[in-house]
């Protein structure tokens, strides 16, 4: 009965990404004999539920917390309390702000993930990149860290001037047709795509915050017969997403490794419970990079990538 | 019977009254000036307010944006975009006409879409059967709401606040929060995508889903206005006690309304699958308030018994036109929400004003 | 004149209905004969409305038996009673304010279009209903309706009362029950309702009239059922008892058995 | 005046009645059995149902989880966790007592928290002033709701559905969607964090915010039950037309209620800042339905005029205890939502049953 | 006997009130004298309730003037009229069902605790209100209230009517207006209200009584105001006109000026 407890707090419990993360953590916890408690926000951006979850984990006497913060800055005081209570706190997927508010961060380099698909898209277009028409399908109106990092990373990779790299939507480059929000889900992806297409029917590059949004955007493109000549890029690397790469729905996606984040997190907490040792950040970064892989079936020069078949072996759900 | 002797018992002063001219409780009516007639016109056509708002919105956006907005394709796109909320709005209208409210419509929709998807794709069931199961599940979910409302006499707001949580949790549990991909559906149960297919008409493109929505509006209009059931729905919402005494089995009517509403939520699920291609457990979170918004902009009274089903269609279109128009004008999404908020107040305010003049 | 051995249309024995700690009907008996006007009188709260609600299916009694034409019946809803030919004007009217006059008249007994439209599509025959409604109202002489499409909520209290009364009179096959139909009415309007009640009786139907207006009761009633503290304490006739007797019995000032004609004089 | 001649005009039968014994409209009452008395007890104490549910929940969780659950620290934690919804619940109760409903409470809270934050941190205003501005803004937002309800006669549901969108958009715009960090607040406007500070009492830790909540409940209880204003709030919600004819200025009462409610939302904002440390523009999205949940579990009637303010406190605690207890028992968050859904239905069902027996 | 030159308490001239296309008050005059019972009679929809609503501040007339004790007044709400000593029993009662009897009696005129509790904390003096309520009700002989803490919704219709009547009688300083106070009442209960009305008059107050019950009107009224189609068409006395005359005038069957005593006989 005296198994150490580790808590996992995800952004939502509707996004498959987090559900996979939960599964990964559960498997690992089972394997190493640690008890897992799971919590989540009610919607992408819900900070209060996460604060409440942190408190309940303190009350439960947990050894460590793994959290994908909904509001990287706002959650920090609650995290401070958990750490003051002697717990190990690890941010997964999305860093805290400041990043060192957590004992460690196991995450995709989201800026890099964006940059990879940006570079790939620019290389695919070649000369035509100079007068590309780009649609930006972001998460929501809240400018949260993953959203900003991926969006700005993509634009940088594509070769567009970022203005303020901490803000979405302040770019003046005429190639960016517009930004719209998707809530990281299919219905939002479709509606945003439709609206941007109405604004500019000749869009030929579509950036999407994640693969559910990309799937929705694709339906909008298909409805107007543009599914073959538009480049859709995304981030996630879920198995449905990789399948979509294989099927030509998505041109390229930056694969993340949620299972790895979760299992590394559980291990770190176990280690901490046993020895008090805390994980160390990847050399030169303020987080432990769990890696990112560009998955595409049309590789381009200068950007390393893996095929969708290889991707299917590594994908997470 | 000795009628005459009986009559003589009546006091003399009362017999005077019997002889008086004039009708039963007659009263004076002024000759009607234009404004009054206008007022009566609006009173007879309760969808006037949303129709006016819609017209004005279209006018404003077409001058602001021009051709791109008025292009048949864009107009049909708006219809596509309001399909889901429109169908849920039908369900919501029926409930609101009975003086209820349904917070669970979105949850029923997403739960039934997952049922359709899993039955069709994973269990290898005949696609038609999968669809049928989903529709049945929707009706069942509605029946549960209806039972809680009629049998336990719980307020609809509370019942559906509860079942909203319950159905949503069931959805997450049953779907394992996994998306079912569009391609998988295409392969195993293409009928689920039928609602997403479209036909072109003079440059406009209508999905079968949105045509289905229009047909459903027509059917429900017929049912509400040309069948006894419809009259009973209005009477029940108007004054349940009176309706019961007038001989209407109000509980039965209420249950039938909840069942039909649940069924329509499942139909919305079908339209949803057609629209977003895949089956996603993330859909429909905000659908309850969005559908209520469409209904109230459409002029239905939240107190029941008053309102027209076509008002809801107009209400959904008003919101759709604004969101589309603002997006085309390049307005930040933030201000879209702001505008929808204003719109609700203005449309309903206009409605009140028209009716009260 | 009604005679003692006339046929009983509606009979109830030992009805009981409790609301929490209040016993609204406390072992009440009731007898209505064919073709008569039976008045029911009693103090406020005596249980008159509860009694007729039990008789018309609007409430299900906790105990007791109801016989219609000699056969036991159990009305689960006002609809059941209606089907058996019993129409009721309730004290609180029971019209649907937002529906129009014709719709209200036919509420719960709508007419369908003939043929496939009616059978398969359940389509209402609105035209027929409106025509007939007009005819019925005209025939009853109750209302010269300017517009049968008018919503009931736009009518005055008196006009609404008229619609409710007209509905019951127009559709009853057997029994009409009216609970204080003239309470809100003026002198003229009350008169019309009283005349209507007599017309209905003269058509051979039986009428139950609840009223606090003694002159009206003694004017139209063939027999008078006196209700007190939830039960029937006497049944009298206008020619055996005076108004003062009736009021004395109803208020408990007189023991009905002490009256020379007895408590059940009719 | 010739009283005697006048009296003689009365019919003889009526004079008989005047002589009759008995009181005005007296009627029989059965001698009361135990169940009846129990029923009357519950009727007099409308908070009985949530109290019973709360008690049972505490019993169940303490046997299931044991010490960890019953630990003073954990119990005080639950109180901390219900602070925000509790304070918003006070606002919501006031509105619901007047037969209204307020969907904008969460939006007012987050908007005013951003105002307090920006005024205190960015404009370098005196912290007290920043707090004051925020509280004022809350009252103002409430006033706008109240004005739309009373002046334009719009249903509260619709008004607050509209202003919810509007206030939320204003919040995103005014905050630039930026979180204001805890450290910045500590440095510039520490008073905003006062609600987060705590005192220890026998192992329990109460934040000033949660103590403030308890005090507010007591004050509002006093105002509702021991002042004329409170009686008028009940009367207005019960039957507005009757209240108006009885001489109550119902519009004024309604506006005052909305203003007070808005003010309490701003107080909730203060508690929120203390609780989460920073100011997040995304807070409070679900707060409207959560606060309504607390109110209805607490036994308030959505039709107005009936309910007790302490019921809302109990209602909020019931939800808090369940969420905490389920979390400590290691139940998946999915089933937590499911349980809250069931809870709503059961608690309100129990309440109905108790009252009807 | 009231005499023509007695002091006018309440006077209104040429009042007008329109609801959409209905003119409820169509240039109505009104005169109430000190210490009299003035009955107002008229058909359903004649505008009686609208008239007294205008007099008691429940509606603001579109045109016309109201004088209280000779001075023009403009009541914006029933509260204003109350403050001037005018109490009204409206046709639809106006009690708050969920509040108890004492709360209802004092609604809008609550008593505060003496001293700081009342002044600063605005604390209600519940005990005083309940004591006084009991005393007032007992004094009026209207109700032997078993429990003054009982919610009004648990009372029968008759008892509620009693609470409303008692409230007006207990607090009026000047004028009591009652709109069909006996419409729902039984014989016994009606009698009590009529006696109460006389008691109030005998205390020196003026009473306005709207009723459709002619015998009652002719029994208690000093003068009778006849309303027809939104205006006053006659003022008569029980000793100049018969009930039949009154009804004939009210229904339009008789031109009031043709009566030997004239249209304004009082
Ligand atoms: N739904 C109900 N719930 C509780 N008590 C009720 C209900 N209906 C009636 N009662 C009570 O039952 C008793 C009888 O009421 P009922 O309405 O039958 O009297 P009544 O003779 O019709 O009176 P009135 O002449 O005032 O209409 C009263 O004490 C009343 O308060
Ligand atoms: N709020 C209102 N809106 C619209 N019309 C109204 C309103 N109140 C009264 N009326 C109309 O004004 C006219 C006069 O109504 P009022 O209630 O004053 O009549 P009354 O003489 O009191 O009748 P009754 O004897 O039936 O009580 C009626 O035709 C009525 O329909
Ligand atoms: O909604 C944003 C979230 O969505 C994901 O891309 C998964 O689909 C996460 O990495 C990110 O945090
Ligand atoms: Mg009755
Ligand atoms: Mg009237």
Tab-separated table of C-alpha atoms and ligand atoms in Angstrom, chain A residues 11 15 17-18 44 93-94 110 139 144 146 150 183-184 209-212 235-236 256 316, ligand 3:
chain	number	residue	atom	x	y	z
A	11	UNK	CA	-4.306	20.101	-20.288
A	15	UNK	CA	-7.119	15.571	-26.835
A	17	UNK	CA	-2.255	13.404	-27.235
A	18	UNK	CA	-2.845	13.716	-23.528
A	44	UNK	CA	-7.399	23.981	-23.199
A	93	UNK	CA	5.105	19.059	-23.429
A	94	UNK	CA	4.828	22.722	-22.484
A	110	UNK	CA	8.227	23.406	-30.014
A	139	UNK	CA	-4.848	27.260	-31.146
A	144	UNK	CA	-0.052	30.338	-24.858
A	146	UNK	CA	3.228	26.075	-27.380
A	150	UNK	CA	5.154	26.578	-33.072
A	183	UNK	CA	-9.215	25.180	-30.481
A	184	UNK	CA	-6.868	22.392	-31.584
A	209	UNK	CA	-1.155	23.889	-34.544
A	210	UNK	CA	-1.813	20.165	-34.340
A	211	UNK	CA	-3.086	17.208	-36.309
A	212	UNK	CA	-6.753	17.339	-35.310
A	235	UNK	CA	2.832	19.086	-35.364
A	236	UNK	CA	2.132	15.994	-33.260
A	256	UNK	CA	6.514	14.545	-30.736
A	316	UNK	CA	2.075	7.399	-30.389
F	3	LIG	O1	-3.650	22.126	-27.940
F	3	LIG	C1	-2.254	22.208	-27.883
F	3	LIG	C2	-1.727	20.893	-27.558
F	3	LIG	O2	-2.002	20.013	-28.615
F	3	LIG	C3	-0.871	19.179	-28.847
F	3	LIG	O3	-0.242	19.564	-30.035
F	3	LIG	C4	-1.348	17.764	-28.975
F	3	LIG	O4	-2.291	17.627	-30.005
F	3	LIG	C5	0.033	19.395	-27.684
F	3	LIG	O5	1.376	19.181	-27.945
F	3	LIG	C6	-0.238	20.811	-27.337
F	3	LIG	O6	0.123	21.111	-26.045
